[in-house]
Amino acid sequence: MLTNRDLKAKDLDKDLDRLGFVGEAAEAMGRRLTGTGLAVIFLGLCAAVAASQIVSGDMSNALILVAASAIAGYMALNIGANDVANNVAPAVGARVISLTGALVLAAICESAGALLGGADVVSTVSSQILSPDDVRHNFTFMQAMLTAMAAAALWINFATLVGAPVSTTHSIVGGVVGAGVAASGFAAINWTTVSTIALTWVASPVLGGLIAAAFMAFINSRVVYAADRLAAARFWLPILLGLLGGVFAAYVSKKTGDRLLDLPDWLSIGLAVLTGLVVWRIYLHVVRKQTVTQENTARAVRQLFAIPLMVTAGLLSFAHGANDVANAVGPLAAIVLSQSSDFPDLVFWYMGALNPVIPLWVSAVGAFGISAGLLLFGRRLVMVVGKKITKLSPVRAFCVTLGAATTVLMASALGMPVSSTHIAVGAVFGVGFYREWHRNRYVTENGRIKPRKMMRNREERRRRLLVRRANLLTIVAAWVVTVPATALFAAALFHLLSLIFAL
């Protein structure tokens, strides 16, 4: 029988449990509020930087610029939280790198790509969809760009909360189109440029999937299913990384002339070749050291792809920063340049026009905003791309990131704002569908590939499906809805802001 002392002790334990639960809840809430607080501080810094750049005495223009900088920072935070998950998700899904390590790696590479290689795509978003010359008043143009950013940022924030990896490129292009139509009618929009961008949205995920599947087929035939896997890996992996290093060096040397040194073509080629040889030689030594004590097994080969996977994840983050920084600061750049007296006349990118020089502080708002959003809020969507579409090993994840990085870099070199979400997810599906095709036609016995007998049982064929179709339909549906949703939202915000200014 319990005494009064025992009953009091039991009640005290219950009270302590309640206090502990309250303490844990308060700690979790504090962590959430810490992220939000740091985001608010960053937005304040963006506004302060814009205020320091004001040289005109026009108060309306100054307020638009400050507000646009803060909204661009908010947009960049949302891109980091939603979009950058695609870059590191394959590495995390393959369990090659921890989630925290992947986020830090992506943040560094994202900032570098945005600052060094993002000017061309920023120019396309800032002036070649809606030009200042096609809007009646300069203030109306700035108002349209401001509302385009706000609509896109709010839509991405909503998508992040519900866990949908939507396209930030779709969001900002839809916002610019909707605000432009509201500001000056359908004729103000450069539908040729919009059509070209939309075409890349269809082609880029298919291209990313095909490139990733091609890499998967090549590595399977040359390394994974080779008689001596370790010898094949020692030969091919340094070559692949050397080629990757050389191409990346050539891209950086040609696309960062306005930020670093403007090198002549012969020197850029020489630098690319030298970089490729150095990377090849270094990794040749690394992979030989790794294989000294390993046996000729598939597991040993998978371990050899850990370093290449982290390298390609960093490269994909750089490419994403170079391309998708335009989604955050393209409209801000348009507002900054529209307030400049020497804003040049632009023609379409494919006619070889010279782009205006984007101020470094504008790119910095996008670069550091994307990195901050990734570190503060980017954990949620990593698992969607990394684990919920198809099972990823280090080899498959390497092919995914390499295919996606190659496609995004090609688009950035052309100045086209493609959707890195499209491409990364397309690469994941490309590898997954290739695995299905290979598994349904071939069987591996004792390390050798043999043709598989045709399966007539529909249920057995269904069990061999390696790609989750439901996730594909969900992601595609989110993509389809994004452009009209942000366009209508931007148009509504434009009219609302016009009414406020009219008061």
Coordinates of C-alpha atoms in Angstrom, one line a residue:
M1 CA 0.0 0.0 0.0
L2 CA 1.3 3.4 -1.0
T3 CA 2.1 5.9 1.8
N4 CA 1.5 9.6 1.6
R5 CA 5.2 10.1 1.0
D6 CA 5.1 7.7 -2.0
L7 CA 2.1 9.5 -3.4
K8 CA 3.8 12.8 -3.1
A9 CA 6.9 11.5 -4.8
K10 CA 4.8 10.0 -7.6
D11 CA 3.1 13.4 -8.1
L12 CA 6.4 15.1 -8.1
D13 CA 7.7 12.8 -10.8
K14 CA 4.7 13.6 -12.9
D15 CA 5.2 17.3 -12.5
L16 CA 8.9 17.0 -13.4
D17 CA 7.9 15.0 -16.5
R18 CA 5.6 17.8 -17.5
L19 CA 8.2 20.4 -16.9
G20 CA 10.7 18.3 -19.0
F21 CA 8.2 18.1 -21.8
V22 CA 7.6 21.9 -21.7
G23 CA 11.3 22.5 -21.7
E24 CA 11.8 20.3 -24.8
A25 CA 9.0 22.0 -26.6
A26 CA 10.4 25.4 -25.7
E27 CA 13.8 24.3 -26.9
A28 CA 12.4 23.1 -30.2
M29 CA 10.4 26.3 -30.6
G30 CA 13.6 28.3 -29.8
R31 CA 15.4 26.6 -32.6
R32 CA 12.7 27.4 -35.1
L33 CA 12.6 31.0 -33.9
T34 CA 16.4 31.2 -34.2
G35 CA 16.2 30.4 -37.9
T36 CA 13.5 32.9 -38.4
G37 CA 15.3 35.6 -36.5
L38 CA 18.5 35.1 -38.4
A39 CA 16.5 35.3 -41.7
V40 CA 15.0 38.6 -40.6
I41 CA 18.4 40.0 -39.7
F42 CA 19.6 39.0 -43.2
L43 CA 16.7 40.8 -44.8
G44 CA 17.5 43.9 -42.8
L45 CA 21.1 43.7 -44.1
C46 CA 19.9 43.4 -47.7
A47 CA 17.8 46.6 -47.2
A48 CA 20.7 48.4 -45.6
V49 CA 23.0 47.5 -48.5
A50 CA 20.5 48.7 -51.0
A51 CA 20.1 52.0 -49.0
S52 CA 23.8 52.5 -49.1
Q53 CA 23.7 52.4 -53.0
I54 CA 21.1 55.1 -53.4
V55 CA 22.5 58.2 -55.2
S56 CA 19.2 59.7 -56.5
G57 CA 17.1 62.1 -54.4
D58 CA 13.8 60.5 -55.6
M59 CA 12.2 59.1 -52.5
S60 CA 9.8 56.8 -54.4
N61 CA 12.7 55.2 -56.4
A62 CA 14.7 54.8 -53.2
L63 CA 11.9 53.0 -51.4
I64 CA 11.3 50.7 -54.3
L65 CA 15.0 49.8 -54.4
V66 CA 15.2 49.1 -50.6
A67 CA 12.0 47.0 -50.7
A68 CA 13.2 45.2 -53.8
S69 CA 16.5 44.3 -52.1
A70 CA 14.7 42.9 -49.1
I71 CA 12.2 40.9 -51.2
A72 CA 15.1 39.6 -53.4
G73 CA 16.8 38.4 -50.2
Y74 CA 13.5 36.8 -49.1
M75 CA 13.3 35.1 -52.5
A76 CA 16.9 33.9 -52.2
L77 CA 16.1 32.4 -48.8
N78 CA 13.2 30.5 -50.3
I79 CA 15.3 29.2 -53.2
G80 CA 17.9 28.0 -50.7
A81 CA 15.2 26.2 -48.6
N82 CA 13.4 24.7 -51.6
D83 CA 15.7 24.3 -54.6
V84 CA 19.2 23.6 -53.4
A85 CA 17.9 20.3 -51.8
N86 CA 18.1 18.8 -55.3
N87 CA 21.9 19.4 -55.5
V88 CA 22.9 17.5 -52.3
A89 CA 20.0 15.1 -52.1
P90 CA 21.6 12.3 -54.2
A91 CA 24.8 12.3 -52.0
V92 CA 22.7 12.2 -48.8
G93 CA 20.4 9.6 -50.2
A94 CA 23.4 7.4 -51.1
R95 CA 24.7 7.9 -47.5
V96 CA 28.0 9.2 -48.7
I97 CA 27.9 12.5 -46.7
S98 CA 25.9 13.6 -43.7
L99 CA 23.1 16.0 -44.1
T100 CA 24.9 18.8 -42.3
G101 CA 28.1 18.3 -44.3
A102 CA 26.2 18.3 -47.5
L103 CA 24.4 21.6 -46.6
V104 CA 27.7 23.3 -45.8
L105 CA 29.3 22.0 -49.0
A106 CA 26.4 23.2 -51.0
A107 CA 26.3 26.6 -49.3
I108 CA 29.9 27.3 -50.2
C109 CA 29.7 26.2 -53.8
E110 CA 26.3 28.0 -54.3
S111 CA 27.8 31.3 -53.2
A112 CA 30.8 30.8 -55.4
G113 CA 28.7 30.0 -58.5
A114 CA 26.3 32.9 -58.0
L115 CA 29.1 35.5 -57.5
L116 CA 31.4 34.2 -60.3
G117 CA 29.1 32.8 -63.0
G118 CA 25.6 34.2 -62.6
A119 CA 25.7 37.4 -64.5
D120 CA 24.4 36.1 -67.9
V121 CA 21.3 34.4 -66.6
V122 CA 20.6 37.4 -64.4
S123 CA 20.6 39.6 -67.5
T124 CA 18.1 37.3 -69.3
V125 CA 15.6 37.4 -66.4
S126 CA 16.1 41.1 -65.7
S127 CA 15.6 42.5 -69.2
Q128 CA 14.7 40.0 -71.9
I129 CA 11.3 38.9 -70.7
L130 CA 10.0 42.3 -69.8
S131 CA 12.0 45.3 -71.1
P132 CA 11.8 48.8 -69.6
D133 CA 11.3 50.1 -73.1
D134 CA 8.0 48.2 -73.4
V135 CA 6.5 49.8 -70.2
R136 CA 5.0 53.3 -70.3
H137 CA 6.7 54.6 -67.1
N138 CA 9.9 53.6 -65.5
F139 CA 8.2 53.6 -62.0
T140 CA 5.6 51.2 -63.4
F141 CA 8.4 48.9 -64.6
M142 CA 10.0 48.8 -61.2
Q143 CA 6.7 48.2 -59.6
A144 CA 6.1 45.2 -61.9
M145 CA 9.5 43.7 -61.1
L146 CA 8.9 44.2 -57.3
T147 CA 5.5 42.4 -57.4
A148 CA 7.0 39.6 -59.6
M149 CA 9.6 38.9 -56.9
A150 CA 7.1 39.1 -54.1
A151 CA 4.6 36.7 -55.8
A152 CA 7.3 34.2 -56.7
A153 CA 8.9 34.3 -53.2
L154 CA 5.5 33.7 -51.4
W155 CA 4.6 30.8 -53.7
I156 CA 8.0 29.1 -53.1
N157 CA 7.6 29.7 -49.4
F158 CA 4.2 28.0 -49.5
A159 CA 5.6 25.1 -51.6
T160 CA 8.4 24.6 -49.1
L161 CA 6.0 24.4 -46.2
V162 CA 4.0 21.6 -47.9
G163 CA 7.1 19.8 -49.0
A164 CA 6.8 20.2 -52.7
P165 CA 10.0 20.7 -54.7
V166 CA 8.6 23.3 -57.2
S167 CA 10.7 25.1 -59.8
T168 CA 11.9 28.5 -58.6
T169 CA 12.6 29.3 -62.3
H170 CA 9.0 28.7 -63.1
S171 CA 8.0 30.9 -60.2
I172 CA 10.0 34.0 -61.2
V173 CA 9.3 33.7 -64.9
G174 CA 5.6 33.3 -64.2
G175 CA 5.8 36.3 -61.8
V176 CA 7.5 38.5 -64.4
V177 CA 5.0 37.6 -67.1
G178 CA 2.0 38.1 -64.9
A179 CA 3.2 41.5 -63.5
G180 CA 4.3 42.6 -67.0
V181 CA 0.9 41.8 -68.5
A182 CA -0.8 43.7 -65.6
A183 CA 1.5 46.7 -66.1
S184 CA 1.4 47.1 -69.8
G185 CA -0.6 44.4 -71.5
F186 CA 0.3 41.2 -73.4
A187 CA 2.3 43.0 -76.0
A188 CA 4.9 44.1 -73.4
I189 CA 6.1 40.5 -72.9
N190 CA 8.8 39.2 -75.2
W191 CA 7.0 35.9 -76.0
T192 CA 9.8 34.7 -78.2
T193 CA 12.1 34.7 -75.1
V194 CA 9.4 33.2 -72.9
S195 CA 8.8 30.4 -75.5
T196 CA 12.5 29.7 -75.7
I197 CA 12.7 29.4 -71.9
A198 CA 9.7 27.2 -71.8
L199 CA 11.2 24.9 -74.5
T200 CA 14.3 24.5 -72.3
W201 CA 12.0 23.5 -69.4
V202 CA 10.8 20.6 -71.4
A203 CA 14.1 19.7 -73.0
S204 CA 16.4 20.1 -70.0
P205 CA 15.0 17.4 -67.7
V206 CA 14.9 15.0 -70.6
L207 CA 18.5 15.9 -71.5
G208 CA 19.5 15.6 -67.8
G209 CA 17.9 12.2 -67.6
L210 CA 19.5 10.9 -70.8
I211 CA 23.0 12.2 -69.8
A212 CA 22.7 10.6 -66.3
A213 CA 21.5 7.3 -67.8
A214 CA 24.3 7.4 -70.4
F215 CA 26.9 7.8 -67.6
M216 CA 25.2 5.0 -65.7
A217 CA 25.4 2.7 -68.7
F218 CA 29.0 3.6 -69.3
I219 CA 30.1 3.0 -65.7
N220 CA 28.1 -0.3 -65.5
S221 CA 29.8 -1.6 -68.6
R222 CA 33.3 -0.4 -67.9
V223 CA 33.5 -0.7 -64.2
V224 CA 30.7 -2.3 -62.2
Y225 CA 30.4 -5.4 -64.5
A226 CA 34.0 -5.6 -65.5
A227 CA 35.9 -8.8 -64.6
D228 CA 38.4 -6.8 -62.5
R229 CA 36.3 -4.0 -61.0
L230 CA 39.1 -2.4 -59.0
A231 CA 41.5 -2.3 -61.9
A232 CA 38.7 -0.7 -64.1
A233 CA 37.9 1.8 -61.4
R234 CA 41.6 2.7 -61.0
F235 CA 41.7 3.4 -64.7
W236 CA 38.4 5.2 -65.4
L237 CA 37.6 7.2 -62.3
P238 CA 40.7 9.4 -62.5
I239 CA 39.9 10.0 -66.2
L240 CA 36.3 11.0 -65.5
L241 CA 37.3 13.4 -62.7
G242 CA 40.1 14.8 -64.9
L243 CA 37.7 15.5 -67.7
L244 CA 35.2 17.0 -65.3
G245 CA 37.9 19.3 -63.8
G246 CA 39.1 20.4 -67.2
V247 CA 35.6 21.3 -68.4
F248 CA 34.8 23.1 -65.2
A249 CA 38.0 25.2 -65.4
A250 CA 37.2 26.2 -68.9
Y251 CA 33.7 27.2 -67.9
V252 CA 34.9 29.3 -64.9
S253 CA 37.7 31.0 -66.9
K254 CA 35.3 32.1 -69.7
K255 CA 32.2 33.0 -67.6
T256 CA 33.9 35.0 -64.9
G257 CA 35.8 37.6 -67.0
D258 CA 33.7 40.4 -65.5
R259 CA 34.4 39.2 -61.9
L260 CA 38.0 37.9 -62.2
L261 CA 40.5 37.9 -65.1
D262 CA 39.4 38.1 -68.7
L263 CA 41.7 35.4 -70.2
P264 CA 42.3 34.9 -74.0
D265 CA 40.9 31.7 -75.5
W266 CA 44.3 30.0 -75.8
L267 CA 45.1 30.6 -72.2
S268 CA 41.7 29.3 -71.1
I269 CA 42.2 26.1 -73.1
G270 CA 45.7 25.7 -71.6
L271 CA 44.3 26.2 -68.1
A272 CA 41.6 23.7 -68.7
V273 CA 44.0 21.0 -70.0
L274 CA 46.4 21.7 -67.1
T275 CA 43.6 21.5 -64.5
G276 CA 42.4 18.2 -66.0
L277 CA 45.8 16.7 -65.9
V278 CA 46.4 17.8 -62.3
V279 CA 43.0 16.4 -61.1
W280 CA 43.7 13.1 -63.0
R281 CA 47.1 12.7 -61.4
I282 CA 46.0 13.5 -57.9
Y283 CA 43.0 11.2 -58.0
L284 CA 45.0 8.4 -59.6
H285 CA 47.2 8.4 -56.5
V286 CA 44.1 8.6 -54.2
V287 CA 42.3 5.7 -55.9
R288 CA 45.4 3.5 -56.0
K289 CA 45.9 4.1 -52.2
Q290 CA 42.2 3.2 -51.6
T291 CA 42.4 -0.1 -53.4
V292 CA 45.6 -1.5 -51.9
T293 CA 43.8 -3.6 -49.3
Q294 CA 40.3 -4.0 -50.9
E295 CA 38.9 -7.0 -52.5
N296 CA 37.4 -7.2 -56.0
T297 CA 33.7 -6.7 -54.9
A298 CA 30.8 -4.5 -55.9
R299 CA 30.8 -3.0 -52.3
A300 CA 34.5 -1.9 -52.7
V301 CA 33.7 -0.2 -56.0
R302 CA 30.8 1.7 -54.4
Q303 CA 33.1 3.0 -51.7
L304 CA 35.4 4.3 -54.4
F305 CA 32.6 6.6 -55.7
A306 CA 32.3 8.5 -52.4
I307 CA 34.9 11.2 -53.3
P308 CA 33.7 11.6 -56.9
L309 CA 30.2 12.0 -55.7
M310 CA 31.1 14.8 -53.3
V311 CA 33.0 16.5 -56.0
T312 CA 30.1 16.4 -58.5
A313 CA 27.7 17.5 -55.7
G314 CA 29.8 20.6 -55.2
L315 CA 30.0 21.1 -59.0
L316 CA 26.2 20.9 -59.2
S317 CA 25.8 23.4 -56.4
F318 CA 28.2 25.8 -58.2
A319 CA 26.2 25.3 -61.5
H320 CA 22.9 25.9 -59.6
G321 CA 24.2 29.1 -58.0
A322 CA 25.4 30.4 -61.4
N323 CA 22.0 29.7 -63.0
D324 CA 19.4 30.1 -60.3
V325 CA 20.7 33.3 -58.6
A326 CA 18.8 35.0 -61.5
N327 CA 15.6 33.8 -60.0
A328 CA 16.3 35.7 -56.8
V329 CA 17.9 38.9 -58.1
G330 CA 17.0 39.2 -61.8
P331 CA 14.1 41.6 -61.1
L332 CA 16.3 43.4 -58.5
A333 CA 19.0 43.9 -61.2
A334 CA 16.3 45.2 -63.6
I335 CA 15.3 47.8 -61.0
V336 CA 18.9 48.8 -60.3
L337 CA 19.7 49.1 -64.0
S338 CA 16.5 51.0 -64.8
Q339 CA 17.5 53.7 -62.3
S340 CA 20.9 54.0 -64.2
S341 CA 21.2 56.6 -66.9
D342 CA 23.3 54.4 -69.1
F343 CA 21.0 51.4 -69.2
P344 CA 21.9 49.8 -72.6
D345 CA 19.5 48.7 -75.2
L346 CA 19.4 44.9 -75.3
V347 CA 18.6 42.4 -78.0
F348 CA 17.9 38.7 -77.6
W349 CA 20.6 36.5 -76.1
Y350 CA 20.9 34.3 -79.2
M351 CA 21.8 37.4 -81.4
G352 CA 25.1 37.8 -79.5
A353 CA 24.2 40.9 -77.5
L354 CA 26.5 42.4 -74.9
N355 CA 24.9 42.1 -71.5
P356 CA 24.9 44.9 -69.0
V357 CA 27.3 44.6 -66.0
I358 CA 25.3 43.4 -63.0
P359 CA 26.5 45.1 -59.8
L360 CA 28.4 42.8 -57.5
W361 CA 26.2 43.7 -54.5
V362 CA 23.1 42.5 -56.4
S363 CA 24.7 39.1 -57.0
A364 CA 25.8 39.0 -53.4
V365 CA 22.2 39.4 -52.1
G366 CA 21.2 36.3 -54.1
A367 CA 24.4 34.3 -53.3
F368 CA 24.4 34.7 -49.6
G369 CA 20.6 34.5 -49.4
I370 CA 20.5 31.1 -51.1
S371 CA 23.2 29.8 -48.8
A372 CA 21.4 31.2 -45.7
G373 CA 18.1 29.7 -46.8
L374 CA 19.8 26.3 -47.4
L375 CA 21.5 26.2 -44.0
L376 CA 18.5 27.5 -42.0
F377 CA 15.6 25.8 -43.7
G378 CA 16.8 23.4 -46.4
R379 CA 16.7 20.0 -44.6
R380 CA 13.0 19.3 -45.3
L381 CA 13.2 18.7 -49.1
V382 CA 16.5 16.8 -49.2
M383 CA 14.8 13.5 -48.5
V384 CA 12.1 14.0 -51.2
V385 CA 14.6 13.9 -54.0
G386 CA 17.3 11.8 -52.3
K387 CA 15.1 8.9 -51.1
K388 CA 11.5 9.0 -52.2
I389 CA 11.9 8.6 -56.0
T390 CA 14.3 5.7 -56.4
K391 CA 16.9 4.0 -54.3
L392 CA 20.3 5.6 -54.8
S393 CA 23.8 4.0 -54.4
P394 CA 27.0 6.0 -54.6
V395 CA 27.4 5.0 -58.2
R396 CA 23.9 6.0 -59.2
A397 CA 24.1 9.2 -57.2
F398 CA 27.4 10.1 -59.0
C399 CA 25.7 9.6 -62.4
V400 CA 22.7 11.8 -61.3
T401 CA 24.8 14.7 -60.1
L402 CA 27.2 14.5 -63.0
G403 CA 24.4 14.5 -65.5
A404 CA 22.5 17.3 -63.8
A405 CA 25.7 19.4 -63.4
T406 CA 26.6 19.0 -67.1
T407 CA 23.1 20.1 -68.2
V408 CA 22.9 23.1 -65.9
L409 CA 26.4 24.3 -66.9
M410 CA 25.5 24.1 -70.5
A411 CA 22.4 26.1 -69.9
S412 CA 24.3 28.7 -67.8
A413 CA 26.9 29.1 -70.6
L414 CA 24.0 30.0 -72.9
G415 CA 22.4 32.4 -70.4
M416 CA 19.2 30.4 -70.2
P417 CA 17.3 30.2 -66.9
V418 CA 16.6 26.5 -66.8
S419 CA 15.0 24.8 -63.9
S420 CA 17.6 23.0 -61.9
T421 CA 14.8 21.2 -60.1
H422 CA 13.6 19.8 -63.4
I423 CA 17.1 18.7 -64.3
A424 CA 18.1 17.1 -61.0
V425 CA 14.8 15.2 -60.7
G426 CA 15.0 14.3 -64.4
A427 CA 18.5 12.9 -63.8
V428 CA 17.2 10.8 -60.8
F429 CA 14.3 9.4 -63.0
G430 CA 16.7 8.8 -65.9
V431 CA 18.9 6.6 -63.7
G432 CA 15.9 4.9 -62.1
F433 CA 14.3 4.1 -65.5
Y434 CA 17.7 2.8 -66.9
R435 CA 17.9 0.5 -63.9
E436 CA 14.4 -0.8 -64.6
W437 CA 15.3 -1.4 -68.3
H438 CA 18.5 -3.1 -67.4
R439 CA 17.0 -5.3 -64.7
N440 CA 14.1 -6.4 -66.9
R441 CA 16.4 -7.5 -69.7
Y442 CA 19.5 -8.8 -68.0
V443 CA 20.4 -10.8 -64.9
T444 CA 23.8 -10.9 -63.1
E445 CA 25.2 -14.4 -62.2
N446 CA 28.6 -14.7 -60.7
G447 CA 29.6 -11.2 -61.8
R448 CA 28.6 -11.9 -65.4
I449 CA 25.6 -10.4 -67.3
K450 CA 23.2 -12.7 -69.0
P451 CA 19.9 -12.0 -70.9
R452 CA 16.8 -12.5 -68.8
K453 CA 13.9 -14.6 -69.9
M454 CA 10.8 -12.6 -70.9
M455 CA 8.4 -12.1 -68.0
R456 CA 4.8 -12.8 -69.0
N457 CA 3.4 -12.3 -65.5
R458 CA 2.2 -8.7 -65.2
E459 CA 2.4 -8.8 -61.4
E460 CA 6.0 -9.9 -61.5
R461 CA 6.9 -7.1 -64.0
R462 CA 5.2 -4.6 -61.6
R463 CA 7.3 -5.8 -58.7
R464 CA 10.4 -5.0 -60.8
L465 CA 9.5 -1.4 -61.1
L466 CA 12.2 0.6 -59.4
V467 CA 10.8 4.1 -59.9
R468 CA 7.9 5.4 -57.8
R469 CA 5.5 6.8 -60.4
A470 CA 3.3 8.5 -57.8
N471 CA 6.2 10.9 -56.9
L472 CA 6.7 11.7 -60.6
L473 CA 3.0 12.7 -61.0
T474 CA 3.1 14.8 -57.8
I475 CA 6.2 16.7 -58.9
V476 CA 5.0 17.3 -62.4
A477 CA 1.7 18.6 -61.1
A478 CA 3.5 21.1 -58.9
W479 CA 5.6 22.3 -61.9
V480 CA 2.5 22.7 -64.1
V481 CA 0.6 24.7 -61.5
T482 CA 3.5 27.1 -60.7
V483 CA 3.6 29.3 -63.7
P484 CA -0.1 30.3 -63.9
A485 CA -0.3 30.5 -60.1
T486 CA 2.6 32.9 -59.8
A487 CA 1.5 34.9 -62.9
L488 CA -2.0 35.5 -61.4
F489 CA -0.6 36.2 -58.0
A490 CA 1.8 38.7 -59.4
A491 CA -0.9 40.5 -61.4
A492 CA -3.1 40.7 -58.3
L493 CA -0.2 42.1 -56.3
F494 CA 0.6 44.7 -59.0
H495 CA -3.0 46.0 -59.0
L496 CA -3.1 46.0 -55.2
L497 CA 0.2 48.0 -55.1
S498 CA -1.1 50.4 -57.7
L499 CA -4.2 51.1 -55.6
I500 CA -2.0 51.8 -52.6
F501 CA 0.2 54.2 -54.5
A502 CA -2.9 55.9 -55.9
L503 CA -4.2 56.7 -52.4

